[in-house]
Structure formats: C-alpha cells, structure tokens
Short mmCIF file of C-alpha atoms and ligand atoms in Angstrom, two decimals:
data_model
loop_
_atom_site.label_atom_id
_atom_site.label_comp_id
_atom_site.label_asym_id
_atom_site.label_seq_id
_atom_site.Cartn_x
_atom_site.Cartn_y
_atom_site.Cartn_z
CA UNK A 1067 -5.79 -23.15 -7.24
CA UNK A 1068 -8.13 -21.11 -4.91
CA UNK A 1069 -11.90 -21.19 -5.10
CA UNK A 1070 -13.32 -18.81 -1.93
CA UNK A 1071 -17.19 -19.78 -1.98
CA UNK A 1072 -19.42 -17.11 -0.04
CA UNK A 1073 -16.99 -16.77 2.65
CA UNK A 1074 -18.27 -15.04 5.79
CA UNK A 1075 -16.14 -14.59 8.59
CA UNK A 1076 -15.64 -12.29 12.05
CA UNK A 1077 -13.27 -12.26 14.81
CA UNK A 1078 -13.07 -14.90 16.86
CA UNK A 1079 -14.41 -13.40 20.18
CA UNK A 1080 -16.71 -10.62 18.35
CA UNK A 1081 -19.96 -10.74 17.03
CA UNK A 1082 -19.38 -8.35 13.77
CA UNK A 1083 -18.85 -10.08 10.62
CA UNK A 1084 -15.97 -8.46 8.95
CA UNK A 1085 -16.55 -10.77 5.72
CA UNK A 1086 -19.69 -11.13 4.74
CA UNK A 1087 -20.49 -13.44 1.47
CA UNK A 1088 -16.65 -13.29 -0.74
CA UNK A 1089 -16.91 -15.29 -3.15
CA UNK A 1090 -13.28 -15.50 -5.71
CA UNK A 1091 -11.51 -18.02 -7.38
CA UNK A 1092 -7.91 -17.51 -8.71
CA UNK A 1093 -6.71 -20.03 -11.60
CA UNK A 1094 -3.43 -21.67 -11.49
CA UNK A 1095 -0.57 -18.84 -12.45
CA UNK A 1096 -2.96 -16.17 -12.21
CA UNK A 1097 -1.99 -12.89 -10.46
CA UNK A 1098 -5.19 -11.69 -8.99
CA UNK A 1099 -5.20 -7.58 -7.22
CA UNK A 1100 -7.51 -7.35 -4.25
CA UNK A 1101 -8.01 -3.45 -4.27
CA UNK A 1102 -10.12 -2.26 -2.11
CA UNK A 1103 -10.58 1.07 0.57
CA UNK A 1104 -9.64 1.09 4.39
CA UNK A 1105 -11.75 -1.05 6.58
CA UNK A 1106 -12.80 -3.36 3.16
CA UNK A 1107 -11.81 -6.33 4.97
CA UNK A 1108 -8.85 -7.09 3.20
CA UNK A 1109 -6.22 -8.17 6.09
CA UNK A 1110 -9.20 -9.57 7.31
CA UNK A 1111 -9.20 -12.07 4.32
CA UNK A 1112 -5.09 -12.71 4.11
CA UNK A 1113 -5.12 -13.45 7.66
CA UNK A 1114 -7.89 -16.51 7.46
CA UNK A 1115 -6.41 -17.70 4.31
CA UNK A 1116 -3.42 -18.17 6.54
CA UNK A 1117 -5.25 -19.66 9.29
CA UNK A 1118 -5.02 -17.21 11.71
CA UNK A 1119 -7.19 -18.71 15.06
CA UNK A 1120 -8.44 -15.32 15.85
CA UNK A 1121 -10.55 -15.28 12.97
CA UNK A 1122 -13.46 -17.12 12.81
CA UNK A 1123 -15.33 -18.47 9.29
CA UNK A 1124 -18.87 -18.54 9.78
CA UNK A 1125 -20.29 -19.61 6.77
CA UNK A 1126 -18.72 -20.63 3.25
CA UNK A 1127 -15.53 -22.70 2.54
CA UNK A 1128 -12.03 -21.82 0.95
CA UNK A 1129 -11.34 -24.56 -1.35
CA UNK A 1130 -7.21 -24.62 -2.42
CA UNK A 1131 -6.31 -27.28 -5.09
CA UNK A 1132 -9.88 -28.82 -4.79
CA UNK A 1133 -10.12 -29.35 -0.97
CA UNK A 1134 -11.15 -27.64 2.06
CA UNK A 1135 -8.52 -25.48 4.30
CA UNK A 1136 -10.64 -24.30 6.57
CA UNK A 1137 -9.99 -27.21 9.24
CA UNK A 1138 -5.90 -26.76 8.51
CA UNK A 1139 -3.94 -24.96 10.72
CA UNK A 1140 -1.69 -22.33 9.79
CA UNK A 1141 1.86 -24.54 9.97
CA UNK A 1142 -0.42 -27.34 7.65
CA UNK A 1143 -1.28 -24.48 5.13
CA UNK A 1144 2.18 -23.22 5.11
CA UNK A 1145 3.71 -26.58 4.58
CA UNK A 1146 1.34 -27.11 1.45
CA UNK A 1147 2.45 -23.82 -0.44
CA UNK A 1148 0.64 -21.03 1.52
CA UNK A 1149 2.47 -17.98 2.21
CA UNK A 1150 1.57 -15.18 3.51
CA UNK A 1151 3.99 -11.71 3.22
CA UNK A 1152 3.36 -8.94 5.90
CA UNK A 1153 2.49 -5.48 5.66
CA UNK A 1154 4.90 -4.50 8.85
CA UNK A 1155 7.78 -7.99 8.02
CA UNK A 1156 9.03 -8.47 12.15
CA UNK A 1157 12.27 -7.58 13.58
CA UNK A 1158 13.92 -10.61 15.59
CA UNK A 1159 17.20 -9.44 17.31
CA UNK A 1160 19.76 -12.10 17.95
CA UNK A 1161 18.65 -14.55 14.69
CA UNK A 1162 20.64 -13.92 11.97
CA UNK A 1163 18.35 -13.80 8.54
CA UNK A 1164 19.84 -16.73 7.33
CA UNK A 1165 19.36 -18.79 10.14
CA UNK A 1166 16.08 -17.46 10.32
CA UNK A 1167 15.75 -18.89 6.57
CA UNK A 1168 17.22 -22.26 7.19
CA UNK A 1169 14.66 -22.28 10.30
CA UNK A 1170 11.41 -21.92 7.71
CA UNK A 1171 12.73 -23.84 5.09
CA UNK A 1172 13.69 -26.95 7.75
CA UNK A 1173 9.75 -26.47 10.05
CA UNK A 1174 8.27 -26.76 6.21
CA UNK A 1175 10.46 -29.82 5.27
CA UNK A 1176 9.67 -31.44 8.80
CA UNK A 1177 5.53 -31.01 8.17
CA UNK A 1178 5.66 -32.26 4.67
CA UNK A 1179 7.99 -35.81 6.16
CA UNK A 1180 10.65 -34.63 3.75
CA UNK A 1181 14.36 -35.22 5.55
CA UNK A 1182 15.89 -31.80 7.00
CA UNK A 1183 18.33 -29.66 4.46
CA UNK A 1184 21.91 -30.25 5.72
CA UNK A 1185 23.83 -26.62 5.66
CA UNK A 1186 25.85 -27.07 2.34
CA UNK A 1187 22.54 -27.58 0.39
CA UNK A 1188 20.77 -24.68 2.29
CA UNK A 1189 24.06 -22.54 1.93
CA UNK A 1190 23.93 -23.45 -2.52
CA UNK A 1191 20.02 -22.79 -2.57
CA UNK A 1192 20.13 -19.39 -0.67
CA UNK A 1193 22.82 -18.20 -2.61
CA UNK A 1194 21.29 -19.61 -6.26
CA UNK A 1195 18.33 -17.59 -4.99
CA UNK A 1196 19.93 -14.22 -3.48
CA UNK A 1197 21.31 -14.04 -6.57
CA UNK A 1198 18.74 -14.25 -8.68
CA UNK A 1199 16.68 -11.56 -6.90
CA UNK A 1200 19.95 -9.66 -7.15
CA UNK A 1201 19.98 -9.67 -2.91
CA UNK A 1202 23.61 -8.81 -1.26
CA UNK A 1203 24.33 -12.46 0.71
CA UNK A 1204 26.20 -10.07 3.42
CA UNK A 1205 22.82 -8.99 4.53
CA UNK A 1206 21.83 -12.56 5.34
CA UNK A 1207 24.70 -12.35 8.58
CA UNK A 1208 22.53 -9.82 9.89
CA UNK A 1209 19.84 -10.42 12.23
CA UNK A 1210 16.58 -10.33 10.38
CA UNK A 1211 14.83 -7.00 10.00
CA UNK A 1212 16.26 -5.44 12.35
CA UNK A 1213 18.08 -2.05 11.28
CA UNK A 1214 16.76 -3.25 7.78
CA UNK A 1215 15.99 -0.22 5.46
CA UNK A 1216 12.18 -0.49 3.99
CA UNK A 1217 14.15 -1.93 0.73
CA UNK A 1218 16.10 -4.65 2.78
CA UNK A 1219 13.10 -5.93 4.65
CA UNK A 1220 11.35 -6.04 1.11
CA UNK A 1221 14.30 -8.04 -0.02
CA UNK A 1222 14.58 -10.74 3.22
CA UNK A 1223 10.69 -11.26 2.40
CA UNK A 1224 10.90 -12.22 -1.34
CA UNK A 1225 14.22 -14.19 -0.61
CA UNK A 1226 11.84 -15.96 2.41
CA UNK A 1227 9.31 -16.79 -0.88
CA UNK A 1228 11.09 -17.75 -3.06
CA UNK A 1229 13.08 -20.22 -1.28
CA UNK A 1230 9.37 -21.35 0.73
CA UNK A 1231 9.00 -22.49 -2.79
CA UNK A 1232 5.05 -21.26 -2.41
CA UNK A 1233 1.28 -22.23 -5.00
CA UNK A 1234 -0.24 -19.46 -3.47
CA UNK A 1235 1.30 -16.15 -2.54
CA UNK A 1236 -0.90 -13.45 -0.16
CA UNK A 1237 1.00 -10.34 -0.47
CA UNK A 1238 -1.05 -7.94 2.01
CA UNK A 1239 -0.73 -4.20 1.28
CA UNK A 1240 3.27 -5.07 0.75
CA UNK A 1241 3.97 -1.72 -1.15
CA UNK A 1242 2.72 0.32 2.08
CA UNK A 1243 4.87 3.07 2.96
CA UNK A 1244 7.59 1.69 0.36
CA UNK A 1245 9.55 4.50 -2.23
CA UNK A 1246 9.91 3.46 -5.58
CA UNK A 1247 12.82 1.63 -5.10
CA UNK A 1248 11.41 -0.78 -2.74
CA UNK A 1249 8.38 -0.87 -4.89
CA UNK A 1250 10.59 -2.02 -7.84
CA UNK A 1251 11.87 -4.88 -5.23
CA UNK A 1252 8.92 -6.44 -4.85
CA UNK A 1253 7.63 -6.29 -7.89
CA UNK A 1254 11.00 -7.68 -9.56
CA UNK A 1255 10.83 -10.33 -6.67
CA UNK A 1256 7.09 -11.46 -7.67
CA UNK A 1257 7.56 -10.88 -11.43
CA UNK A 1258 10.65 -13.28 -11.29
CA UNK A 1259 8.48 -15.92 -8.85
CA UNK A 1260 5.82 -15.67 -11.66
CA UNK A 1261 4.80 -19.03 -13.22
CA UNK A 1262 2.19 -21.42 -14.23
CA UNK A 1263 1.88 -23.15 -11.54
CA UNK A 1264 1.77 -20.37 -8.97
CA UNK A 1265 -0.64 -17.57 -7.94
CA UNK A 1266 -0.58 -14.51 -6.44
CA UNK A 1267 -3.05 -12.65 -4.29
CA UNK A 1268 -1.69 -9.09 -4.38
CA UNK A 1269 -3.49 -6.80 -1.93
CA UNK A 1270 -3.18 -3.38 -2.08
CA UNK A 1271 -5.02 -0.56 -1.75
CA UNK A 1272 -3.38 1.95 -4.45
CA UNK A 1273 -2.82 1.24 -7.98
CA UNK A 1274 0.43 1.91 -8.12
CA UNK A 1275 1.92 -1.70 -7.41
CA UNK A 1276 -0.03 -2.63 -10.04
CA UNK A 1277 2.33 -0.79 -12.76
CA UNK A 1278 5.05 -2.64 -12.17
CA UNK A 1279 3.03 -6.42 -11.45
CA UNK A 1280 0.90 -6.60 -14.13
CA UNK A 1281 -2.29 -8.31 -12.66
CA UNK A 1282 -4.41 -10.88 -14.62
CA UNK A 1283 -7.68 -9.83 -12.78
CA UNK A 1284 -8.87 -7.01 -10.52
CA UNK A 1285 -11.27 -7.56 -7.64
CA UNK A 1286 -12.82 -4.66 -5.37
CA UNK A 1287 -13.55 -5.93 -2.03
CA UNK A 1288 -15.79 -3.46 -0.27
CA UNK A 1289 -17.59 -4.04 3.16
CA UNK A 1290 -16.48 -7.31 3.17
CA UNK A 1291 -18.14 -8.17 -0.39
CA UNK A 1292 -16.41 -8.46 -3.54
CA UNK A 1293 -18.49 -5.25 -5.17
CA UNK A 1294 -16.59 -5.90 -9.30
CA UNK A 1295 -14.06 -7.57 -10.91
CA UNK A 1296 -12.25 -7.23 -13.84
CA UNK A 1297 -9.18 -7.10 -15.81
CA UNK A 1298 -5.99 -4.83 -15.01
CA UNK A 1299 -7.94 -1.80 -16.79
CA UNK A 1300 -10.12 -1.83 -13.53
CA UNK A 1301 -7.45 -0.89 -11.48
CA UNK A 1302 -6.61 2.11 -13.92
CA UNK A 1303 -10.09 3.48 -13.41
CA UNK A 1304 -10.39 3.19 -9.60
CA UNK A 1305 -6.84 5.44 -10.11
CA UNK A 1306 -8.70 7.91 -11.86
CA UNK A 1307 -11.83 7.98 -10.26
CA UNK A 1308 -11.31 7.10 -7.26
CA UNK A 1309 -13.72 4.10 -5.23
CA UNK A 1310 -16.66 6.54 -5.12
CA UNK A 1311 -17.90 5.58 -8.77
CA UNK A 1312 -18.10 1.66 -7.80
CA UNK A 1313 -19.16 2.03 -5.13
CA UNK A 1314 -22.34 4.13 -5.88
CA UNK A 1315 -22.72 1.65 -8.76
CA UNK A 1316 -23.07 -1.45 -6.73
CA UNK A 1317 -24.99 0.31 -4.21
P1 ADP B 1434 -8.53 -3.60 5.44
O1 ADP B 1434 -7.34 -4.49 5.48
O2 ADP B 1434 -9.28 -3.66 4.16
O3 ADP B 1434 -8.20 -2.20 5.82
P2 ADP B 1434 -9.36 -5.06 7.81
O4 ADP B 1434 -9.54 -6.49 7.43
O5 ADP B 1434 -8.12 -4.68 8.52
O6 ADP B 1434 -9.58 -4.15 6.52
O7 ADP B 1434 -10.59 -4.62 8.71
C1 ADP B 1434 -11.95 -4.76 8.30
C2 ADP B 1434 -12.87 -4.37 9.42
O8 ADP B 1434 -12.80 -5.32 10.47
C3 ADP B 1434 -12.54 -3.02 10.06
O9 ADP B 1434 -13.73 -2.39 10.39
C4 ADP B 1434 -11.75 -3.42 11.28
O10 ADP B 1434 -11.89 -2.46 12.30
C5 ADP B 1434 -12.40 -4.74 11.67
N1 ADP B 1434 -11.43 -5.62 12.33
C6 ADP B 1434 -10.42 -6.28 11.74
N2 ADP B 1434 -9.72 -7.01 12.62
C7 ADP B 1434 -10.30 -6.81 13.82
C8 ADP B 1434 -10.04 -7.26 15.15
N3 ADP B 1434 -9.04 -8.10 15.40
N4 ADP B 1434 -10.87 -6.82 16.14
C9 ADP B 1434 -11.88 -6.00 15.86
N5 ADP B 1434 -12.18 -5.53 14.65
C10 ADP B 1434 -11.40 -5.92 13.63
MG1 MG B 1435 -6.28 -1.30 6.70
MG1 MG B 1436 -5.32 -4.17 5.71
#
C-alpha cells in the first residue's frame, strides 16, 4: 500500500529539514501508530503524504500501490484513496455538512471521470453510512463544524471517510483534546472502516488511542527519523516509560 523510502523533506521556503531519512512501509489492511514526541515531525509527514505545496521532499520517494506520489497533487492523491483527517476539522458557516459531503464525494467522482452522484443516491449512501457509525442524520442540516461539540466534529470526519471510500487513511493526532467519549467515536469509526484492503496511519502522540484501535505495528518517529518499530506492545512501553528510554537507546 505505502512504501516511504528515506524520505527527507523541509518547508518549502526554509532551509531546515524537518524529515530527515523516514523510511516505512504499511501493508495492505494494516493499521500502523506513528507515536512520537512534540516537534518529531509527525504533521510534518501527514501533510506531504497529502501533498501539501508548502512542503518540500528533498530526497527519497513515497511509493503508494507501487508508484510514485510525489509529483501528484493533493486533489490527484485524494481522488486515488488518500485522506487525510485533521487535528483542528474546520468550521465553514453557511454550508450545511451534508452539502459539504455531497461537495467531496462529487470533486472526487469528477477527478476519477466517474459521472456526478445525483441527490437520491447521495441522500441513500449518507444515510446507509450515518447509520452505521450510529451518526444522528439531523446533524447533517447543520452547517459543518460549526457549534459542533468535540464529539460531533469527530463524527462529521469519520462520516467524511467513510463515504470518501479511502486505501489509505492519515489520522493526525485525531484524539487531541478529545474525552473519552469522542475517543470511543473515532475509534468505533476506524474500527468499523477496518478492512483488508485499507490502511491506516494513526498518529498520535499518547497511547491512549491505541486501546481502543488496536494497531498492527508501532513506529517512533523522533527528529524526523523513525528511531524503532514494533508491534502494539511498543506503544504499552513508551506509556510506561515514557520516550526517554528509546530515545537514549537509539542515541
Ligand atoms: P509534530 O507533529 O511531531 O509535533 P511537526 O511536523 O509539527 O511535528 O514539526 C516538526 C518540526 O518542524 C518542528 O520543529 C516545527 O517547528 C517544524 N515545522 C513544522 N512546520 C513548519 C513550518 N511550516 N515552518 C517552520 N517550521 C516548521
Ligand atoms: Mg505538534
Ligand atoms: Mg503534529
């Protein structure tokens, strides 16, 4: 699915590389963690796997499905099964969520050639999909995010995945600031989207996420380096010991 060879990047109009030599590959259905302290690097990485222009990759390629991304633009990546969920989701007064929704679904229709979704197909898949993920439709007439509680933004996002339909999901450092409740959203949302032929990228910088989405593999990112990986046991010890111990070791 993803294969990041010794990715080095920096901003775009700065001389500091921020990523310097990542290398990670993520198998088809696998649910990798990217833990990691402040500063590691980790937006860093979500935002070039989504194409972001004010990043700049300065050696190293990001292979997805077996090709190069790196020349794709952000709409291209999207429309081939990139998503990327926000750590602060933005409020758009005046566009009701499911407008919003019919807007993203339509933009990634239109860039693959596939005809636009006429309302009374949109209207059956949002509603198949709301209630799956056990989301109240009424909150769809509102516009999106704004006056959301942390739970109801949580809730338009993982509605927005599921019905993106994405391979490759970059959740960065989506359990920020939520309470256990919104935490359970999420990870119900992902653990629900969970399948064979789709991977996860969850970023995060506490363990706690990771109780309630199981990861398959555990990677420390650490001054822009992956510094260990492992299996979801890794993520137990940085709880416990904090990111002192691997650090010190990989120093
Ligand atoms: P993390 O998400 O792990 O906290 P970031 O990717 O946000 O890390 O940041 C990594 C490093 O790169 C930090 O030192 C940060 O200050 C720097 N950095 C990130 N984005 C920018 C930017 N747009 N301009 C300048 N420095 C940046
Ligand atoms: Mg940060
Ligand atoms: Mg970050």
């Amino acid at each position: 699915m993803l294969e990041i060879k010794n990715l080095h990047a920096r901003v775009a109009d700065e001389g500091t590389e921020i990523l310097k030599g990542v290398d990670l590959t993520v198998k088809d259905g696998e649910v990798a963690a990217i833990m990691g302290p402040n500063g590691s690097g980790k937006s860093t990485l979500s935002y070039i796997l989504a194409g972001r222009d004010d990043y700049e990759v300065t050696e190293g390629d990001i292979l997805y499905n077996g090709e190069s991304i790196l020349e794709m633009d952000p709409a291209e990546r999207a429309a081939s099964g990139v998503f990327l969920a926000f750590q602060y989701p933005l409020e758009i007064p005046g566009v009701a969520t499911m407008t919003f929704l019919k807007t993203a679904m339509n933009a990634q229709r239109k860039a693959r050639g596939e005809a636009e979704l006429m309302t009374p197909d949109f209207m059956r898949r949002v509603k198949a999909a709301a209630a799956e993920l056990k989301i109240d439709a009424e909150m769809l007439k509102r516009p999106l995010n704004v006056g959301f509680s942390g739970g109801e933004k949580k809730r338009a996002e993982i509605l927005q995945m599921a019905l993106l339909e994405p391979k490759l999901c970059v959740m960065d450092e989506t359990d920020s600031g939520l309470d256990i409740d919104a935490l359970k959203i999420v990870a119900d949302g992902v653990n629900a989207l969970r399948s064979e032929t789709r991977s996860f990228l969850v970023i995060t910088h506490y363990q706690r996420l990771l109780d309630y989405i199981v990861p398959d593999t555990v990677h420390v990112l650490y001054k822009g380096r992956i510094i260990k990986s492992g299996d979801k046991d890794l993520a137990l010890q940085l709880e416990n010991e904090g990111y002192g111990q691997i650090i010190g070791e990989a120093a």
